[in-house]
XYZ file of C-alpha atoms in Angstrom:
598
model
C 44.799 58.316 16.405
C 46.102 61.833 16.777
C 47.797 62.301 20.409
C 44.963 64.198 21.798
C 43.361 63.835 25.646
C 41.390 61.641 26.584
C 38.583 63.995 27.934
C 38.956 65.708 24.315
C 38.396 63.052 22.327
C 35.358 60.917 24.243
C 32.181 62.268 25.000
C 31.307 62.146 28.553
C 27.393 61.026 29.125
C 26.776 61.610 31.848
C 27.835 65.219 31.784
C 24.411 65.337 29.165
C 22.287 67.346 31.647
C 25.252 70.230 32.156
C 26.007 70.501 28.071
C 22.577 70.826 27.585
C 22.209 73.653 29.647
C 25.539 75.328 28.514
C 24.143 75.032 24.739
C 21.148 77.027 26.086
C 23.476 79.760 27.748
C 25.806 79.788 24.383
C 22.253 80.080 21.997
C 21.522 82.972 24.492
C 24.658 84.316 25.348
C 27.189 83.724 23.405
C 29.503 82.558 25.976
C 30.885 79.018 26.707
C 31.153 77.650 30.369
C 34.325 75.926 29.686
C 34.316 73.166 32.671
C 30.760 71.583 30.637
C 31.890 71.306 27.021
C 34.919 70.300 25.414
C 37.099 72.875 23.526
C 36.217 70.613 20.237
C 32.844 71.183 20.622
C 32.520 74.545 21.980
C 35.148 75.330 18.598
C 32.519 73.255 16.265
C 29.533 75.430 17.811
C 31.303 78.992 17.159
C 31.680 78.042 13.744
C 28.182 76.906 13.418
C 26.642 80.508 14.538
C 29.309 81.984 12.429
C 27.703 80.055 9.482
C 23.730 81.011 10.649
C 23.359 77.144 10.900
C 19.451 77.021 12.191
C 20.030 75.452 16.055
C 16.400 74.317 15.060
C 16.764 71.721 12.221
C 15.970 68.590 12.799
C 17.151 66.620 10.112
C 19.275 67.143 7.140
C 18.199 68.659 3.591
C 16.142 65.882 1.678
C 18.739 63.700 -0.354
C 20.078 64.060 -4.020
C 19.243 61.329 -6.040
C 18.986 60.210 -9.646
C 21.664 61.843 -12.113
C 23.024 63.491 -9.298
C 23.737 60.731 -6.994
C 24.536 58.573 -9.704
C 27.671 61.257 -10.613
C 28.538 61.584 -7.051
C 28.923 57.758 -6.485
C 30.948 57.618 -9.909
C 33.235 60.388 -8.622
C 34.099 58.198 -5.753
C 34.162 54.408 -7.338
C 37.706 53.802 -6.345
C 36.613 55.270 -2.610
C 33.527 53.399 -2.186
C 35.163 49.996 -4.100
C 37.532 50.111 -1.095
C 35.121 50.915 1.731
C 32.460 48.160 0.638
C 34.225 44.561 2.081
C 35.679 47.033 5.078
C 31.870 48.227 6.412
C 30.694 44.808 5.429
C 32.920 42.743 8.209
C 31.409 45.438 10.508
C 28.267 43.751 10.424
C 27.737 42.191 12.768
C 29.204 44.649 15.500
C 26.570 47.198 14.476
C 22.998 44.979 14.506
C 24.755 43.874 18.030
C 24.921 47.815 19.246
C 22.192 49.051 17.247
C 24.348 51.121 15.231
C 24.987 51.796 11.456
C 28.118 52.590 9.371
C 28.246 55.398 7.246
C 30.961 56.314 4.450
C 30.526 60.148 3.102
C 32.429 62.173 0.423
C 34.944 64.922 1.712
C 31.734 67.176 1.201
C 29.883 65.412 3.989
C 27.698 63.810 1.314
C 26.751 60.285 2.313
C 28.010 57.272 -0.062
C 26.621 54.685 1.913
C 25.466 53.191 4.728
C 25.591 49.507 6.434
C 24.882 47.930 9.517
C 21.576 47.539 11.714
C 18.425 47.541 9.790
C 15.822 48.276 13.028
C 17.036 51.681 12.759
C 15.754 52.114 9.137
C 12.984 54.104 10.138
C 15.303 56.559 12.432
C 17.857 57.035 9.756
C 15.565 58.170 7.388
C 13.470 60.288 9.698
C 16.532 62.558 10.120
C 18.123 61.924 6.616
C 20.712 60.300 7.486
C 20.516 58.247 4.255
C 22.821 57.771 0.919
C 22.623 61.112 -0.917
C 21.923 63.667 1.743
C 24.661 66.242 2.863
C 26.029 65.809 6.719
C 28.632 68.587 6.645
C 29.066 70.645 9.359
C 28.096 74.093 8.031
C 24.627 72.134 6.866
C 23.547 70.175 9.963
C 25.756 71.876 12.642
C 27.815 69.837 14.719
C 27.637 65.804 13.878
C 30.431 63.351 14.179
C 30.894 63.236 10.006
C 30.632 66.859 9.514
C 32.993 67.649 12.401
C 35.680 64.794 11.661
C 36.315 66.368 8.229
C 36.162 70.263 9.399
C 38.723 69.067 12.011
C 40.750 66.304 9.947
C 40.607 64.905 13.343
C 38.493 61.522 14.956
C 35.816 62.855 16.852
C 32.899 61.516 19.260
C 29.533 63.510 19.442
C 27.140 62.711 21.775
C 23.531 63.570 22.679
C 23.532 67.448 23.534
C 26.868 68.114 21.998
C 24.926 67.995 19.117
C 24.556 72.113 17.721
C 20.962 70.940 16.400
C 18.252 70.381 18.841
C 16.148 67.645 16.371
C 19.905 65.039 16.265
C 20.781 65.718 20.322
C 19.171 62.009 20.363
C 21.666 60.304 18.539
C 25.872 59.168 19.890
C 28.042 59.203 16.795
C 31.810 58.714 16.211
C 33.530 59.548 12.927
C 37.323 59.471 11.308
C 38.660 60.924 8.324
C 39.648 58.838 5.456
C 42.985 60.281 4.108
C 44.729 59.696 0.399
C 47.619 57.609 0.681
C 49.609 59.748 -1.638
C 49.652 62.924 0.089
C 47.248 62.744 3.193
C 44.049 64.807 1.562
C 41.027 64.126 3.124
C 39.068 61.500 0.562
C 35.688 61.550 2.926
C 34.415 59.859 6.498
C 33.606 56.738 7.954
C 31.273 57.379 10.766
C 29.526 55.080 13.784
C 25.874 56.154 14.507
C 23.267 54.836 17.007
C 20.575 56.299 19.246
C 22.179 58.324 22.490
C 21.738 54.778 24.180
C 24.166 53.199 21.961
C 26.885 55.210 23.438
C 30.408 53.414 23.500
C 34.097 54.348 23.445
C 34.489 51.548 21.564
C 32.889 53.128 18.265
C 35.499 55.403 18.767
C 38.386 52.881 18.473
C 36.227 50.752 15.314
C 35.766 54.241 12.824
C 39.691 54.898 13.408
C 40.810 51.058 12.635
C 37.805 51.166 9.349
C 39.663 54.229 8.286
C 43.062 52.814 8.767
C 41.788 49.626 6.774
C 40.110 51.683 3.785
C 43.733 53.441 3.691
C 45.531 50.460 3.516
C 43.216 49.382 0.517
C 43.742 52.813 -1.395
C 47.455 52.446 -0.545
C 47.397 48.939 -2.317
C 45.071 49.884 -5.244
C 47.479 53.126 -5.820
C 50.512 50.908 -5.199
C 49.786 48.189 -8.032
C 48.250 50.818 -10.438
C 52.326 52.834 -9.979
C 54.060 49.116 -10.285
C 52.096 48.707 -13.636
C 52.534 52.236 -15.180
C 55.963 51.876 -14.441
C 55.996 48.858 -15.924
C 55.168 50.259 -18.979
C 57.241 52.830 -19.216
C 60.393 51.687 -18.314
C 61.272 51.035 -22.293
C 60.713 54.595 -22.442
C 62.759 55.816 -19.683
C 65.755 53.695 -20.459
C 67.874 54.681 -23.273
C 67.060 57.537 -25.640
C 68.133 61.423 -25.718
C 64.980 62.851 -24.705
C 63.682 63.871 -21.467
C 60.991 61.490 -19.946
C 58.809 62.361 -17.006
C 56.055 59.807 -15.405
C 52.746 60.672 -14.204
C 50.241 59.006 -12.635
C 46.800 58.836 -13.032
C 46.006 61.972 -10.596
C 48.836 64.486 -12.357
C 51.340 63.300 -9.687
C 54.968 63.024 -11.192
C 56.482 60.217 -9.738
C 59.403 59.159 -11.801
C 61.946 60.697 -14.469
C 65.111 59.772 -16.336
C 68.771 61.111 -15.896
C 67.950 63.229 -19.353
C 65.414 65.339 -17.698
C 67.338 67.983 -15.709
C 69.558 69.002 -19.504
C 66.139 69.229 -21.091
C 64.714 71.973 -19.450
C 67.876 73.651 -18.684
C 67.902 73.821 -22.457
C 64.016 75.274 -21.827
C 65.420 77.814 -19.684
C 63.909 75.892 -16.682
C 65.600 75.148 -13.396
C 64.669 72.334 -11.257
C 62.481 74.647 -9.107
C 60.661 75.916 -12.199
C 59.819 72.448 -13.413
C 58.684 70.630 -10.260
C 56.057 74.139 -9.920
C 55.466 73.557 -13.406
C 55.087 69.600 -12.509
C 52.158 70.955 -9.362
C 50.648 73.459 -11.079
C 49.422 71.381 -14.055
C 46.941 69.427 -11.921
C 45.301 67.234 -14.490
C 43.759 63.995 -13.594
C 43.932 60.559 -16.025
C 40.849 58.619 -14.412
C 38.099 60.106 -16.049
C 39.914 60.259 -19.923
C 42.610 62.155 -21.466
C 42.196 65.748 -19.274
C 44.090 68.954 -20.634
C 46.217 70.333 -18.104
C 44.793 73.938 -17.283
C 47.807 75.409 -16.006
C 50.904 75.382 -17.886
C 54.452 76.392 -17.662
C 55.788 78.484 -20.453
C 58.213 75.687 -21.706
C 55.146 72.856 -21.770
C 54.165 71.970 -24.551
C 50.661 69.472 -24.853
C 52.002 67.165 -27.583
C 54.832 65.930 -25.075
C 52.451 63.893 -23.408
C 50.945 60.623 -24.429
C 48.490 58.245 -22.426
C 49.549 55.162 -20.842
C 47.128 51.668 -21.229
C 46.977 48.682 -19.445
C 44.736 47.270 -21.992
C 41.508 49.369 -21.887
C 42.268 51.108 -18.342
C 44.091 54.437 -18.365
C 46.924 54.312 -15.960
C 48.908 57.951 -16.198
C 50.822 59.427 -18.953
C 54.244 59.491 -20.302
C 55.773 63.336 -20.843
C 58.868 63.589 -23.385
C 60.714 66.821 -23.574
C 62.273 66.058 -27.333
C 66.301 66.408 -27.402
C 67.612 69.390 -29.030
C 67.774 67.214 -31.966
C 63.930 66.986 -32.147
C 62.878 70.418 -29.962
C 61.481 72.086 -32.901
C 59.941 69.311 -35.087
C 56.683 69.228 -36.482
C 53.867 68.351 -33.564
C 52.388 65.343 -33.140
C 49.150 65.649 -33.871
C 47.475 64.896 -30.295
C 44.380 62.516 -30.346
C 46.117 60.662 -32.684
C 49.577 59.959 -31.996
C 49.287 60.637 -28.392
C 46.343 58.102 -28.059
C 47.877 55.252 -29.393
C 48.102 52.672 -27.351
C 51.125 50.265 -26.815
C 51.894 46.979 -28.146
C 49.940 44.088 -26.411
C 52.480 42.742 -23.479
C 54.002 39.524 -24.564
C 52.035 37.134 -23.334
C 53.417 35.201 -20.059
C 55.958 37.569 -20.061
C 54.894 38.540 -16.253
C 55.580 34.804 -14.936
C 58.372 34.796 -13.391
C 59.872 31.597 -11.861
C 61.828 28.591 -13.551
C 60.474 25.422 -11.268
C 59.403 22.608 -13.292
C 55.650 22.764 -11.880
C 55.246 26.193 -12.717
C 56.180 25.948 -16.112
C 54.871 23.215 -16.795
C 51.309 25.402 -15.548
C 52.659 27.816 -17.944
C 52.967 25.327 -20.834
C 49.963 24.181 -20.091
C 48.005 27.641 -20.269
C 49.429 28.730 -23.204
C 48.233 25.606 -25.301
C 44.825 25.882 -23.634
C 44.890 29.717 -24.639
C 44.503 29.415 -28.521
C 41.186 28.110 -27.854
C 37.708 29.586 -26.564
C 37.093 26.961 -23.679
C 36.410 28.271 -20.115
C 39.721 28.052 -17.493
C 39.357 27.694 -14.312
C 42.370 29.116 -12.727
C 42.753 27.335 -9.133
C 45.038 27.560 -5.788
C 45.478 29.874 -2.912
C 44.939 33.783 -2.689
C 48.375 35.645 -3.969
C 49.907 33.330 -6.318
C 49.323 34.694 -9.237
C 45.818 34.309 -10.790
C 45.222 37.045 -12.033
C 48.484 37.988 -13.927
C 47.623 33.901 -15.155
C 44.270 34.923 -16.261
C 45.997 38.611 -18.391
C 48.442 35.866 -20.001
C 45.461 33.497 -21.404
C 43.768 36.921 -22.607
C 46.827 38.096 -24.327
C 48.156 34.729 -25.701
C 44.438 33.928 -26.967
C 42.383 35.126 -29.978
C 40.545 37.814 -28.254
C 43.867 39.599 -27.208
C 42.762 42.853 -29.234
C 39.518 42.835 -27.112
C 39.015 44.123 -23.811
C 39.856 41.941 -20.370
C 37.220 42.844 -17.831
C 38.310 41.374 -14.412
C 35.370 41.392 -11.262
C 35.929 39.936 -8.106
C 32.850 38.025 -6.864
C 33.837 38.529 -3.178
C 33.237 41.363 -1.154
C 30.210 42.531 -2.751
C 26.605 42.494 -1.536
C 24.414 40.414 -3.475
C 22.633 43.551 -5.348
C 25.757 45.484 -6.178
C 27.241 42.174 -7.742
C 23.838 41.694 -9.819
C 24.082 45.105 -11.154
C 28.069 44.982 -11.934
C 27.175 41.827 -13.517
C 24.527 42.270 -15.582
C 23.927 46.024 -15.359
C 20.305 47.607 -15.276
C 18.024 49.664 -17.065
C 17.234 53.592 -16.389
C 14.690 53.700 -13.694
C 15.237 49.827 -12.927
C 15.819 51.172 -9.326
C 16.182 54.081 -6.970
C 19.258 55.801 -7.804
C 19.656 54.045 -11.354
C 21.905 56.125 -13.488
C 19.945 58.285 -16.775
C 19.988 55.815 -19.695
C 20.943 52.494 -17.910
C 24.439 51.147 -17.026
C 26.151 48.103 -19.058
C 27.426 45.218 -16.721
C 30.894 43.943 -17.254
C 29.403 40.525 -19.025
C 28.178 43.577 -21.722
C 31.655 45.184 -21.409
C 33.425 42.222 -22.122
C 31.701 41.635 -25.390
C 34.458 40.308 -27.966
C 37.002 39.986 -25.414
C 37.655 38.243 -22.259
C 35.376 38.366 -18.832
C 37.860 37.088 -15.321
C 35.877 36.570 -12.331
C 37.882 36.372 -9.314
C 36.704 34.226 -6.439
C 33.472 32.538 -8.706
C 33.484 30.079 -5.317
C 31.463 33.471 -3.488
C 28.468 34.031 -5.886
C 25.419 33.812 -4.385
C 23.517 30.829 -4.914
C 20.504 32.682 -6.540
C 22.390 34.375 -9.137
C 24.474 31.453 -10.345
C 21.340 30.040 -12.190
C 21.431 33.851 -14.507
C 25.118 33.614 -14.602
C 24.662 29.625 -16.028
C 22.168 31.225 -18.641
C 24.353 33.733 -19.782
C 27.196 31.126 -20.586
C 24.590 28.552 -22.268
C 22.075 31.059 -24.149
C 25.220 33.889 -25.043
C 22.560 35.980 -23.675
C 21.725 38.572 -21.506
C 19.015 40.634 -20.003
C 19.914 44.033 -17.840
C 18.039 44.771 -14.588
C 14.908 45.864 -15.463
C 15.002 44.788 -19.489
C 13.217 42.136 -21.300
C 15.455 42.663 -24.449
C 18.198 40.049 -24.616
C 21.724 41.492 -25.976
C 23.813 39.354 -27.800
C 27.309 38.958 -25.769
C 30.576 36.757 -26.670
C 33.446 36.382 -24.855
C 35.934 34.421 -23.265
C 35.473 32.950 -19.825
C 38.103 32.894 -17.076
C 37.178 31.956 -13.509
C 39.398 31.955 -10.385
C 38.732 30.356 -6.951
C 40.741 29.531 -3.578
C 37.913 27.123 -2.581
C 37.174 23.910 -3.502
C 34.517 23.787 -5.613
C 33.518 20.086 -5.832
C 33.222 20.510 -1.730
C 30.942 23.579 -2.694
C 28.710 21.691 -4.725
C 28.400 19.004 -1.924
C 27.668 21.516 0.639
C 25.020 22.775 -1.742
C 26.909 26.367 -2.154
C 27.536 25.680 -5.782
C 25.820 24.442 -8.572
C 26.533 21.470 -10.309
C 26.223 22.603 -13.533
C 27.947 25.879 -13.330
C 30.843 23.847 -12.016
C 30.847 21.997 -14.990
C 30.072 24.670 -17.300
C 32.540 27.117 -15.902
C 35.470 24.239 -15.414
C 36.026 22.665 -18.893
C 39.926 23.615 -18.581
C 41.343 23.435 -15.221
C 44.599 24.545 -14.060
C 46.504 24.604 -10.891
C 48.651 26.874 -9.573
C 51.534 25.778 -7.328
C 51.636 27.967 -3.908
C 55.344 29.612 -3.272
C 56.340 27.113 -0.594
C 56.081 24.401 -3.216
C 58.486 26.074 -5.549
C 60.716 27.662 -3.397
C 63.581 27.670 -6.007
C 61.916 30.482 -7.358
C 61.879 32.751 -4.550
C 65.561 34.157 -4.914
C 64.612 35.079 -8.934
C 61.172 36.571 -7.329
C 62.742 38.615 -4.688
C 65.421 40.154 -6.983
C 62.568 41.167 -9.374
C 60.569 42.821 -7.091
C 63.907 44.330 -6.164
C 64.304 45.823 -9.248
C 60.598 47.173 -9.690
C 60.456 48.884 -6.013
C 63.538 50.276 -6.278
C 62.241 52.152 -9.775
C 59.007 52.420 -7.960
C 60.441 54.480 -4.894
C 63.361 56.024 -7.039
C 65.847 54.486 -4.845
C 68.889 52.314 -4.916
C 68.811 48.598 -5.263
C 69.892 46.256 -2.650
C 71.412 42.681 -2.976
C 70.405 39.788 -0.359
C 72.393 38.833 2.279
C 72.993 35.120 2.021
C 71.768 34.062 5.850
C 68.254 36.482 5.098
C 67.898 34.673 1.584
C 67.937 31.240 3.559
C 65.518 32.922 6.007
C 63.167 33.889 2.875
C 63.420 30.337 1.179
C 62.822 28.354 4.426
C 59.699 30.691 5.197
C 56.141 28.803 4.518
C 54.837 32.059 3.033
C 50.983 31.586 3.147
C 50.545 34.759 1.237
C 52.336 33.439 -1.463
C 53.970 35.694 -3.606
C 51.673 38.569 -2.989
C 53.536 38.428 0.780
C 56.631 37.996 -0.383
C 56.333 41.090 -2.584
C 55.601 42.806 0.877
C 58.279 41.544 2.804
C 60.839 42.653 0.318
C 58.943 46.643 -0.668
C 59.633 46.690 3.631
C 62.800 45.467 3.714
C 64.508 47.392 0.881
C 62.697 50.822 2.411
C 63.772 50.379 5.748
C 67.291 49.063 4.722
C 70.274 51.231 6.367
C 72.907 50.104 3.627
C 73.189 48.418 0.249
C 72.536 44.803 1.574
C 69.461 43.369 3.067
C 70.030 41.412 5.788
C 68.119 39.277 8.325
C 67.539 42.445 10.541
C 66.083 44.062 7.597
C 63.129 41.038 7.851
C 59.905 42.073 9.557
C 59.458 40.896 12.700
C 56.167 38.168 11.917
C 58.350 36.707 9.703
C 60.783 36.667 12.117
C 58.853 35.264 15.165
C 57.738 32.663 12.543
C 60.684 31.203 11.545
């Protein structure tokens, strides 16, 4: 929360009566009574008349939908994706205050919208619904349109409100920022009925936003580790220039080679990282075309990097002298290429007998077409298990569609499952969408957390897997689908079925191969080969020098019970080598939880 004064960044109710009347003297006059109305409001209102906002409205403009909405939700998937489990654990908060949650775009267009469902019929009387636009220079001062205007958390309330037909409602909104480099990526946003009116709301949209960050930061964190990954063969070795990019245009990593390359362009370091800004092509939406190029660029320097079917950035090389003036690859055929398959189990690390005798175990049970269901506790390792059956198994050349069942509401899970037909519901995208059991046709389909689908869609899921079947939302037509079935779970499912949370059959259907995967703690012989591994990748990752382990904080990391597995211990050590003050990491260097722990 920015360091701002208390007065300036609560509303005050029961000052109501005296705003009110200082919004008629400004509508009148012009002028501001400063003592009534804070200097973020009074700002917000100047910039409303500036912008002719009508002081009348009463709602906001009626909401895109179809096509529209459908392209606006796609242009923030990764944004929404993160906000969805984050409003959801809000739940219960809001039916208790009589509030909702709302997530908008950096436009002020509304993504979504959880919480109590009493005020249905007041949301939608002033718009305040998915699709409609809640900007500032559209609705006049509101806690969404204000917080991005401002960059800065804000509470409205009641008659701070610029338009008369919302002065009824208390909202409280925070930016969402990009992890990368701090641009606003849209709102989260508390609103209730002026009687709702809490500080607290305050405090909840700055921790959601905080939380939403922390999942970008993660998503954009694994999808760097993995590019990297696969370009490290390129930026080792060699006489050419390379020069890493990630999926937004953002270099993030080159090679010693680099800096002779373009001095041999005629380039200095200054010209190239301009170059490097001004390019501004993006990766997530297919193979753009920088717009802006420096004289010395050349298009045919840079090639696409997979992780099987997902785009993750690009590789540029600047040829060696040797090469500079060689025929052109011809891009979109070349350049599209995509790498070798991974060598399958290559990403295990870890020589304990239990693990590899998991390993030994997967592999065999790879070659065939049975389901796996991959079992044990959340951050060891499912999920690079489930990529290593894929790749080791005869669908390798087809696609590996992963979905997590958690997190998502029982309707959004249906439709990412199954997909739907055009005009199956509001909002359906033109021509229908394909589900990922469609989009995993020939290949491999890895549902995370299987233990946290709904009872009433396990008995479509269970038809799917017998019949090789399946209908979209809104079809009759049955589509022919076959693929390999992975399923993961932290829960025990045989206790599920008991408690009548899982179905019998599924179980059985989805469980013909089980495996087990051992938790950290009960391996802990692995931990010093771990550690130094993710040594090696977050030193590449953050371009910085590697450190070695003091012996006393190695002890300290095998000795730990590490219930986040080796997803925590991958934290612990990215923290400890960025905050290290020399080239060893010692027992200072540990955070402090694990510290108070041991």
């Amino acid at each position: 929360m920015p360091n701002t004064a208390p007065e300036e960044l609560f509303s005050a109710p029961e000052n109501d009566r005296a705003v009110m009347s200082s919004w008629e003297r400004f509508l009148a006059a012009r002028q501001l009574p400063v003592p009534s109305v804070r200097d973020t409001i009074g700002r917000s209102w100047d910039r409303c008349v500036g912008a002719a906002v009508d002081h009348r409205r009463d709602r906001a403009p009626p909401p895109i939908g179809g096509d529209d909405f459908e392209t606006l939700r796609r242009s923030c998937l990764e944004l929404i994706d993160a906000s969805t489990p984050v409003m959801a654990s809000a739940r219960q908060f809001l039916h208790e205050t009589g509030t909702v949650m709302v997530l908008a775009d950096p436009a002020g267009l509304i993504l979504n919208l959880e919480g109590d469902t009493s005020l249905r019929g007041a949301t939608e009387n002033i718009h305040l619904v998915p699709g409609a636009n809640w900007s500032e220079l559209t609705c006049g001062t509101n806690a969404i349109g204000t917080a991005i205007e401002t960059g800065r958390p804000v509470q409205i309330h009641s008659a701070e409100h610029f338009c008369e037909g919302i002065k009824q409602w208390s909202c409280s909104a925070a930016v969402i920022r990009d992890p990368c480099d701090g641009a606003i990526l849209g709102a989260i946003d508390v609103s209730g009925l002026r009687r709702s009116y809490s500080r607290h709301s305050m405090a909840l949209v700055v921790a959601t936003a905080a939380r939403i960050e922390n999942r970008l930061a993660q998503i954009e964190m694994d999808l760097r580790y993995r590019l990297l990954e696969r370009s490290l063969d390129r930026l080792s070795g060699g006489v050419d220039g390379v020069v890493v990019f990630d999926r937004h245009g953002r270099a993030i990593k080159a090679n010693t080679d680099v800096v002779a390359m373009l001095r041999d362009l005629g380039a200095t370091r200054e010209d190239a990282l301009a170059g490097f800004a001004a390019m501004n092509f993006d990766w997530r939406g297919g193979l753009a075309r920088p717009q802006r190029l420096p004289p010395w660029f050349r298009q045919d320097w840079l090639t696409p990097i997979y992780d099987g079917s997902e785009r993750l950035g690009a590789v540029m090389t600047i040829p060696g002298r040797h090469a500079r003036f060689a025929k052109p690859r011809r891009l979109g055929v070349a350049a599209e290429e995509r790498p070798s398959p991974p060598r399958p189990f290559g990403t295990v690390v870890g020589r304990d007998p239990a693990l590899l005798a998991v390993v030994e175990r997967a592999r065999r049970v790879a070659a065939s077409a049975a389901p796996v269901l991959l079992l044990g506790e959340s951050g060891v390792g499912k999920e690079v298990f489930a990529r290593s059956i894929h790749d080791a198994s005869k669908v390798a050349s087809g696609p590996f569609v992963a979905l997590n069942c958690g997190g998502l509401s029982r309707d959004l899970l249906t439709s990412e499952l199954f997909g739907y037909a055009e005009g199956s519901f509001t909002g359906a995208r033109k021509g229908g969408m394909r589900g990922k059991i469609e989009a995993a046709d020939g290949g491999t389909l890895f549902l995370d957390e299987i233990g946290e689908m709904p009872l009433d869609l396990q008995p479509l899921f269970l038809r799917v897997l017998e019949e090789r079947e399946v209908c979209r939302i809104g079809e009759t037509r049955a589509r022919k689908v076959d693929f390999r079935l992975i399923a993961a779970t932290n829960r025990d499912l045989r206790k599920e079925v008991e408690a009548g949370r899982f179905r019998l059959d599924l179980y059985y259907r989805v469980s013909v191969v089980g495996i087990a995967l051992p938790a950290l703690r009960e391996r802990p012989g692995d931990i010093p080969e771990l550690a130094e591994h993710f040594v090696a990748q977050i030193a590449e990752k953050h371009a910085i020098p590697r450190a070695v382990f003091a012996a006393e904080a190695m002890d300290r990391l095998m000795s730990h019970a590490w219930p986040g597995n080796i997803r925590e211990l991958r934290n612990v050590v990215e923290s400890m080598l960025l905050t290290a003050g020399g080239p060893y990491l010692t027992v200072g260097d540990l955070p402090s939880d694990l510290l108070r722990d041991a």
